Tab-separated table of C-alpha atoms in Angstrom:
chain	number	residue	atom	x	y	z
A	1	MET	CA	0.219	0.008	0.118
A	2	ARG	CA	1.705	3.259	-1.245
A	3	HIS	CA	0.089	5.784	1.247
A	4	LEU	CA	2.825	8.047	1.771
A	5	TYR	CA	5.947	8.616	-0.588
A	6	TRP	CA	8.480	11.424	-1.794
A	7	GLU	CA	8.235	12.073	-5.565
A	8	ASN	CA	9.534	15.123	-7.697
A	9	GLY	CA	10.677	17.319	-4.522
A	10	ALA	CA	7.204	17.048	-2.852
A	11	LEU	CA	5.660	14.532	-0.555
A	12	ILE	CA	2.488	12.604	-1.628
A	13	LEU	CA	-0.100	11.460	1.049
A	14	LEU	CA	-3.086	9.208	0.928
A	15	ASP	CA	-5.865	11.232	2.406
A	16	GLN	CA	-6.984	8.843	4.936
A	17	ARG	CA	-10.000	11.207	5.939
A	18	ARG	CA	-11.797	10.025	2.703
A	19	LEU	CA	-10.879	5.930	3.069
A	20	PRO	CA	-12.474	3.804	2.849
A	21	THR	CA	-15.133	4.743	-0.065
A	22	GLU	CA	-12.123	7.204	-2.007
A	23	GLU	CA	-8.674	6.942	-2.595
A	24	VAL	CA	-7.565	10.250	-2.912
A	25	TYR	CA	-3.769	11.606	-2.849
A	26	ILE	CA	-2.452	14.873	-1.330
A	27	THR	CA	0.501	16.436	-3.097
A	28	CYS	CA	2.902	18.575	-0.236
A	29	ARG	CA	4.706	21.340	-1.357
A	30	LYS	CA	5.253	23.205	1.633
A	31	ALA	CA	6.172	22.221	5.288
A	32	ALA	CA	2.739	23.730	6.046
A	33	ASP	CA	0.913	21.506	4.137
A	34	VAL	CA	1.904	18.748	5.663
A	35	THR	CA	1.303	20.027	9.304
A	36	HIS	CA	-2.216	20.847	8.418
A	37	ALA	CA	-2.461	16.960	7.024
A	38	ILE	CA	-0.822	15.941	10.239
A	39	ALA	CA	-3.176	18.464	12.347
A	40	THR	CA	-6.442	17.358	10.299
A	41	LEU	CA	-5.717	13.418	10.276
A	42	ALA	CA	-5.120	12.948	6.556
A	43	VAL	CA	-2.150	11.642	7.781
A	44	ARG	CA	-1.899	9.809	11.039
A	45	GLY	CA	-0.392	6.908	12.884
A	46	ALA	CA	2.495	7.804	15.198
A	47	PRO	CA	5.395	6.078	12.887
A	48	ALA	CA	3.537	7.661	10.061
A	49	ILE	CA	3.625	11.227	11.235
A	50	GLY	CA	7.369	10.762	11.932
A	51	VAL	CA	8.388	9.786	8.723
A	52	ALA	CA	5.743	12.564	6.939
A	53	ALA	CA	7.774	15.144	9.193
A	54	ALA	CA	11.151	13.946	8.706
A	55	TYR	CA	10.030	15.351	4.688
A	56	ALA	CA	8.403	17.739	5.836
A	57	CYS	CA	11.686	19.213	7.275
A	58	VAL	CA	13.128	18.748	3.765
A	59	LEU	CA	10.268	21.062	2.342
A	60	ALA	CA	11.047	23.686	5.037
A	61	PHE	CA	14.479	23.930	4.577
A	62	ALA	CA	13.447	24.505	0.613
A	63	GLU	CA	11.704	27.432	1.668
A	64	SER	CA	13.680	28.982	4.036
A	65	ALA	CA	16.911	28.956	2.131
A	66	THR	CA	17.774	30.107	-1.476
A	67	SER	CA	19.701	27.925	-3.847
A	68	GLY	CA	22.966	28.746	-4.260
A	69	ASN	CA	23.589	30.770	-1.202
A	70	SER	CA	24.665	29.833	2.167
A	71	ILE	CA	22.202	28.236	4.174
A	72	PRO	CA	20.317	30.213	7.049
A	73	GLN	CA	21.306	29.957	10.586
A	74	GLN	CA	19.802	27.280	12.950
A	75	SER	CA	16.965	29.809	14.645
A	76	THR	CA	15.180	29.932	11.081
A	77	PHE	CA	15.283	26.198	10.552
A	78	ASN	CA	13.691	25.838	14.010
A	79	ALA	CA	11.253	28.554	13.449
A	80	ALA	CA	10.421	27.015	9.923
A	81	THR	CA	9.744	23.236	11.493
A	82	GLU	CA	8.163	24.807	15.032
A	83	ALA	CA	4.735	24.677	13.677
A	84	LEU	CA	5.058	21.221	12.577
A	85	ARG	CA	6.646	19.781	15.701
A	86	GLU	CA	3.511	20.894	17.256
A	87	ALA	CA	0.876	19.938	15.298
A	88	ARG	CA	-0.034	17.023	17.194
A	89	PRO	CA	1.375	16.764	21.124
A	90	THR	CA	0.774	13.010	21.642
A	91	ALA	CA	2.809	10.865	19.302
A	92	VAL	CA	6.409	11.531	20.301
A	93	ASN	CA	7.696	10.375	16.425
A	94	LEU	CA	6.287	13.641	15.344
A	95	ALA	CA	9.019	15.639	17.849
A	96	TRP	CA	11.705	12.706	17.601
A	97	ALA	CA	11.510	13.326	13.691
A	98	VAL	CA	11.753	16.794	13.788
A	99	ASP	CA	14.653	16.805	16.328
A	100	LEU	CA	16.561	14.322	14.283
A	101	GLN	CA	16.262	16.778	11.516
A	102	ARG	CA	17.232	19.399	13.160
A	103	GLU	CA	20.489	17.814	14.671
A	104	MET	CA	21.486	17.325	11.234
A	105	TYR	CA	21.196	20.727	10.108
A	106	ALA	CA	22.982	21.849	13.193
A	107	THR	CA	26.096	19.670	11.718
A	108	LEU	CA	25.379	20.895	8.252
A	109	LEU	CA	25.819	24.621	9.513
A	110	ALA	CA	28.866	23.331	11.699
A	111	GLN	CA	30.256	21.984	8.084
A	112	ASN	CA	29.391	25.006	6.287
A	113	ALA	CA	27.473	22.919	3.672
A	114	SER	CA	26.135	24.327	0.713
A	115	TYR	CA	22.487	24.502	-0.242
A	116	ASP	CA	22.444	21.142	-2.717
A	117	ALA	CA	24.837	19.081	-0.032
A	118	ALA	CA	22.108	20.657	2.860
A	119	TYR	CA	19.063	19.468	0.764
A	120	GLN	CA	20.663	16.318	-0.253
A	121	ALA	CA	21.574	15.073	3.657
A	122	LEU	CA	18.413	16.246	5.140
A	123	LEU	CA	16.487	14.212	2.254
A	124	LEU	CA	18.638	10.936	2.712
A	125	GLN	CA	17.704	11.261	6.310
A	126	ALA	CA	13.977	11.497	5.427
A	127	GLN	CA	14.416	8.464	3.333
A	128	LYS	CA	16.370	6.481	6.204
A	129	VAL	CA	13.680	7.348	8.684
A	130	ASP	CA	11.180	5.849	6.127
A	131	SER	CA	13.172	2.869	5.563
A	132	ASP	CA	14.005	2.241	9.083
A	133	ASP	CA	10.384	2.360	9.780
A	134	LEU	CA	9.620	-0.560	7.283
A	135	ALA	CA	12.737	-2.707	8.387
A	136	GLN	CA	11.577	-2.287	12.355
A	137	ASN	CA	7.779	-3.212	11.064
A	138	LYS	CA	9.508	-6.416	9.810
A	139	GLU	CA	11.302	-7.297	12.882
A	140	MET	CA	8.260	-6.454	15.180
A	141	ALA	CA	6.351	-8.462	13.311
A	142	LYS	CA	8.456	-11.620	13.509
A	143	HIS	CA	9.059	-10.824	17.291
A	144	GLY	CA	5.323	-10.571	18.060
A	145	ALA	CA	4.452	-13.521	15.852
A	146	ALA	CA	6.910	-15.854	17.870
A	147	LEU	CA	4.522	-15.126	21.185
A	148	PHE	CA	2.076	-17.349	19.383
A	149	ASP	CA	2.667	-21.375	18.853
A	150	ARG	CA	-0.851	-22.156	17.946
A	151	PRO	CA	-3.759	-20.368	15.975
A	152	VAL	CA	-5.157	-17.752	17.770
A	153	THR	CA	-7.963	-14.980	17.474
A	154	ILE	CA	-6.688	-11.495	18.148
A	155	LEU	CA	-8.599	-8.343	19.006
A	156	THR	CA	-7.097	-5.068	17.629
A	157	HIS	CA	-8.118	-1.317	18.097
A	158	CYS	CA	-8.153	1.871	16.141
A	159	ASN	CA	-5.277	1.480	13.354
A	160	ALA	CA	-2.251	0.248	13.871
A	161	GLY	CA	-0.937	-1.227	10.027
A	162	ALA	CA	0.639	0.324	6.985
A	163	LEU	CA	-1.584	3.299	6.725
A	164	ALA	CA	-0.076	4.140	10.322
A	165	THR	CA	3.697	3.337	9.375
A	166	GLY	CA	6.437	3.586	6.784
A	167	GLY	CA	5.834	-0.551	6.500
A	168	ILE	CA	3.472	-2.907	7.126
A	169	GLY	CA	2.289	-1.653	10.532
A	170	THR	CA	3.091	-2.388	14.174
A	171	ALA	CA	0.297	-4.250	15.818
A	172	LEU	CA	-1.140	-5.301	12.053
A	173	GLY	CA	2.821	-6.118	11.040
A	174	VAL	CA	2.400	-8.881	14.011
A	175	ILE	CA	-1.104	-10.017	12.505
A	176	ARG	CA	0.157	-9.868	8.944
A	177	GLU	CA	2.903	-12.152	9.751
A	178	LEU	CA	0.499	-14.887	12.090
A	179	HIS	CA	-1.480	-14.917	9.278
A	180	LEU	CA	1.224	-16.004	7.165
A	181	GLN	CA	2.267	-18.733	9.350
A	182	LYS	CA	-0.714	-19.694	8.923
A	183	LYS	CA	-1.351	-18.901	13.107
A	184	LEU	CA	-3.985	-16.506	12.893
A	185	ILE	CA	-7.895	-17.710	12.890
A	186	THR	CA	-9.322	-14.238	12.599
A	187	VAL	CA	-9.849	-10.668	13.944
A	188	TYR	CA	-12.235	-8.682	15.970
A	189	MET	CA	-11.455	-4.912	15.541
A	190	ASP	CA	-13.081	-1.827	17.207
A	191	GLU	CA	-14.690	0.724	15.003
A	192	THR	CA	-12.889	3.149	17.484
A	193	ARG	CA	-15.508	6.019	17.891
A	194	PRO	CA	-15.370	8.717	17.494
A	195	LEU	CA	-13.294	9.309	14.093
A	196	LEU	CA	-13.804	5.217	13.106
A	197	GLN	CA	-10.238	4.285	12.148
A	198	GLY	CA	-11.021	0.596	13.002
A	199	ALA	CA	-13.892	0.280	10.641
A	200	ARG	CA	-12.453	3.143	7.916
A	201	LEU	CA	-8.872	2.128	8.151
A	202	THR	CA	-8.088	-1.105	9.456
A	203	ALA	CA	-11.193	-2.779	7.957
A	204	TYR	CA	-9.830	-1.631	4.486
A	205	GLU	CA	-6.268	-2.643	5.186
A	206	LEU	CA	-7.282	-6.235	6.067
A	207	THR	CA	-9.904	-6.826	3.175
A	208	LYS	CA	-7.853	-5.869	0.807
A	209	ASP	CA	-5.416	-8.388	1.970
A	210	ASN	CA	-7.852	-11.188	2.335
A	211	ILE	CA	-7.217	-11.747	5.842
A	212	PRO	CA	-10.014	-12.894	7.579
A	213	CYS	CA	-11.698	-10.032	10.365
A	214	THR	CA	-14.666	-9.068	11.885
A	215	LEU	CA	-15.926	-5.562	12.818
A	216	ILE	CA	-17.529	-4.330	16.097
A	217	CYS	CA	-18.537	-1.369	17.706
A	218	ASP	CA	-16.666	-0.165	20.674
A	219	ASN	CA	-18.910	-1.497	23.171
A	220	MET	CA	-19.056	-4.632	22.175
A	221	ALA	CA	-15.354	-5.685	23.070
A	222	ALA	CA	-16.481	-7.343	26.168
A	223	SER	CA	-18.947	-9.499	24.869
A	224	ALA	CA	-16.382	-10.500	22.057
A	225	ILE	CA	-13.743	-11.452	24.626
A	226	LEU	CA	-16.492	-13.581	27.098
A	227	ASN	CA	-17.911	-15.140	23.585
A	228	LYS	CA	-15.645	-15.353	20.520
A	229	LYS	CA	-12.875	-16.704	22.400
A	230	ILE	CA	-10.095	-13.805	21.690
A	231	ASP	CA	-7.006	-15.329	22.753
A	232	ALA	CA	-4.812	-11.805	23.089
A	233	ILE	CA	-5.120	-8.359	22.208
A	234	ILE	CA	-2.535	-6.361	20.064
A	235	VAL	CA	-2.666	-2.570	19.827
A	236	GLY	CA	-0.269	0.376	18.534
A	237	ALA	CA	1.021	3.340	20.661
A	238	ASP	CA	2.306	6.904	20.354
A	239	ARG	CA	4.308	7.285	23.584
A	240	ILE	CA	5.497	4.916	25.889
A	241	THR	CA	7.321	6.270	29.210
A	242	MET	CA	10.273	4.988	30.875
A	243	HIS	CA	7.825	3.213	33.510
A	244	GLY	CA	6.259	1.252	30.701
A	245	ASP	CA	2.940	3.161	30.574
A	246	VAL	CA	1.635	3.328	26.686
A	247	ALA	CA	-0.578	6.428	25.486
A	248	ASN	CA	-3.049	5.012	22.494
A	249	LYS	CA	-5.932	5.845	21.048
A	250	ILE	CA	-8.786	6.299	23.396
A	251	GLY	CA	-10.288	3.130	24.418
A	252	THR	CA	-7.120	1.394	25.071
A	253	TYR	CA	-6.985	1.350	28.238
A	254	GLY	CA	-10.726	-0.160	28.649
A	255	LEU	CA	-9.402	-3.085	26.604
A	256	ALA	CA	-6.453	-3.652	28.779
A	257	VAL	CA	-8.385	-3.723	31.700
A	258	LEU	CA	-10.635	-6.138	30.326
A	259	ALA	CA	-7.702	-8.120	29.294
A	260	TYR	CA	-6.792	-8.225	32.762
A	261	TYR	CA	-10.331	-9.360	34.206
A	262	HIS	CA	-10.494	-12.408	31.834
A	263	ASN	CA	-6.600	-12.910	32.195
A	264	ILE	CA	-5.843	-12.761	28.515
A	265	PRO	CA	-2.529	-11.304	27.083
A	266	PHE	CA	-2.371	-7.540	26.048
A	267	TYR	CA	0.523	-6.478	23.973
A	268	VAL	CA	1.741	-3.561	22.587
A	269	ALA	CA	3.406	-3.449	19.348
A	270	ALA	CA	5.684	-0.165	18.756
A	271	PRO	CA	9.251	0.867	17.906
A	272	SER	CA	11.877	2.400	19.699
A	273	SER	CA	11.264	5.660	18.198
A	274	THR	CA	7.767	5.425	20.032
A	275	PHE	CA	9.805	5.740	23.324
A	276	ASP	CA	9.831	9.058	25.310
A	277	PHE	CA	12.988	8.155	27.373
A	278	THR	CA	12.509	11.808	28.713
A	279	LEU	CA	9.306	10.902	30.416
A	280	LYS	CA	9.293	9.105	33.973
A	281	ASP	CA	5.610	7.887	33.668
A	282	GLY	CA	2.365	8.095	32.111
A	283	SER	CA	1.254	11.134	34.153
A	284	GLN	CA	3.646	13.269	32.267
A	285	ILE	CA	2.254	12.387	28.873
A	286	PRO	CA	0.449	15.468	27.321
A	287	ILE	CA	-2.720	14.107	25.610
A	288	GLU	CA	-4.445	15.732	22.930
A	289	GLU	CA	-8.098	16.748	23.140
A	290	ARG	CA	-9.902	17.320	19.702
A	291	ALA	CA	-12.598	19.563	18.476
A	292	ALA	CA	-16.104	18.580	20.055
A	293	GLU	CA	-17.655	18.495	16.335
A	294	GLU	CA	-16.244	15.164	16.001
A	295	VAL	CA	-18.171	13.744	18.742
A	296	ARG	CA	-21.140	15.634	18.196
A	297	GLN	CA	-21.186	14.590	14.107
A	298	PHE	CA	-19.715	12.290	11.804
A	299	GLN	CA	-19.019	13.604	8.174
A	300	GLY	CA	-21.194	16.519	8.252
A	301	VAL	CA	-24.214	14.983	9.319
A	302	CYS	CA	-25.295	15.735	13.338
A	303	SER	CA	-25.622	13.152	15.471
A	304	ALA	CA	-26.198	14.836	18.640
A	305	PRO	CA	-27.650	18.468	19.782
A	306	GLN	CA	-25.127	20.805	18.948
A	307	ASN	CA	-25.340	22.736	22.083
A	308	VAL	CA	-23.884	19.409	24.051
A	309	ALA	CA	-20.793	19.837	25.995
A	310	VAL	CA	-18.234	17.513	24.613
A	311	TRP	CA	-15.492	15.727	26.261
A	312	ASN	CA	-12.901	14.539	23.342
A	313	PRO	CA	-9.266	13.127	24.588
A	314	ALA	CA	-7.862	11.462	21.718
A	315	PHE	CA	-5.875	8.928	23.711
A	316	ASP	CA	-5.711	7.356	27.218
A	317	VAL	CA	-2.930	5.830	29.335
A	318	THR	CA	-2.835	2.463	30.161
A	319	PRO	CA	-0.860	1.809	32.944
A	320	ALA	CA	2.555	-0.637	32.735
A	321	GLU	CA	0.927	-2.813	35.220
A	322	LEU	CA	-1.662	-3.949	32.636
A	323	VAL	CA	0.570	-4.754	29.603
A	324	THR	CA	1.935	-8.084	28.957
A	325	GLY	CA	4.578	-7.525	26.518
A	326	ILE	CA	5.727	-4.166	24.323
A	327	ILE	CA	7.057	-5.876	21.059
A	328	THR	CA	9.692	-3.753	19.650
A	329	GLU	CA	12.320	-4.086	16.546
A	330	LYS	CA	14.260	-5.527	19.596
A	331	GLY	CA	12.658	-8.193	20.804
A	332	VAL	CA	9.455	-8.342	23.272
A	333	LEU	CA	10.125	-6.228	26.482
A	334	THR	CA	8.297	-7.703	29.792
A	335	ALA	CA	8.348	-5.910	33.321
A	336	PRO	CA	9.923	-5.006	34.863
A	337	TYR	CA	9.559	-2.586	32.693
A	338	LYS	CA	11.837	0.068	33.663
A	339	GLN	CA	15.343	-2.167	33.428
A	340	ALA	CA	13.950	-3.533	30.045
A	341	ILE	CA	13.155	0.378	29.053
A	342	THR	CA	16.754	1.239	30.306
A	343	LYS	CA	18.109	-1.498	27.984
A	344	LEU	CA	16.254	-0.945	24.906
A	345	LYS	CA	17.443	2.861	25.547
A	346	GLU	CA	20.908	1.676	25.335
A	347	LYS	CA	20.714	-0.371	22.629
A	348	VAL	CA	18.806	2.545	20.430
A	349	LYS	CA	22.332	4.793	21.447
A	350	GLN	CA	24.701	2.191	19.836
C-alpha cells in the first residue's frame, strides 16, 4: 500500500480522511501542507507522522533557504519547523523526527555545507527514517508472531497498520505475520469512535489483504472477549514512558482492563522511536483534546445536539501493570519495564 512517498520534490500522501470510499492523494509542496495534513488526520499513526515530519523538514529547508547561497541559521530552520513539531502533542514520533532533522541541520551548519549538500543530506535522512520504519515493522512482526505457538484469534483497536507507519504496520504487522505463518484464526477490530479508524482504515487494510476479520462496535469488545474466545489483544502506541505506561488511541485503556479481568494477554507493538526516554511515567504524557464536532457529528452529519458539552481526548494512558509485553524491533519487553526500557535505550544509542 503506497500511502506516503516522496516524488519530484514533494511529499505525496493518501488522504486517510477519505477512506474507505475514496482513494485521493494530497501533494504537499510546503511544510505547512504537511503540518495541516497531520493536524487534520489526513496522515496519522505515530510512525507515519514521524516519517511525514522528516520529509516536511526537507520542504521547510527548501522554503527557508535560497539555492546557491549559504544555508540559514539554526534559529531560522527551527522556526520553520516549529508549527510542524507542535501539530499533534501526544505522538512522540513527530517531535523525534523533527529533532533528528534539526540535529542534522546543526551538523550541516558546522560543516558550512552548501544549499545542495544540505538539501540532499536532509532528504537522505528522511528517506532513512522511512526505510528504517519498514525494517523495524518487519522485525516487530517476527518477534510478535513468535509469541504464539498455535492459531489464535486477536482483538485490535484503532489502526496500527501500514497506513499508520512507513511499512506493514506495528500491531497489524504482527497480525499479518501470524496470517502468513497460518497461526491466525481471525481478527476482531473495534470501530474506534469517534473517527472510526478501525472501521474505515483497519477494515480497509485487512479486507484488501484477504485477512479474515470482523468489525465490532467499541462497546462490543467485552462481549467479544467473553463469547468469541479472544486469545490476545494487540494494539499500537503513540508514546511509551520509561515506566512502561502506554499512550494510545482512546479506548485502549478499557481493553487493557478487560484483558486483565479475563486473564488474556495485552500486547503493545511499537518501534523504539515511540519510546519517550525523557518521561518517567504516564502522568507526564500530554493528551491531545480534539474538536467537539468530531463527537457531535460524523462527516458533516449531526448525531447529537449542537449545544451539548463534549469531552474529546484523542488518547488514553494504559498503566504498565496492565501490559503483558511491548513488542519492539529489538525484541519483546516484559516487566519490570524500567529495566527493560533502560536496556532498550542503550541499544538505541549504539
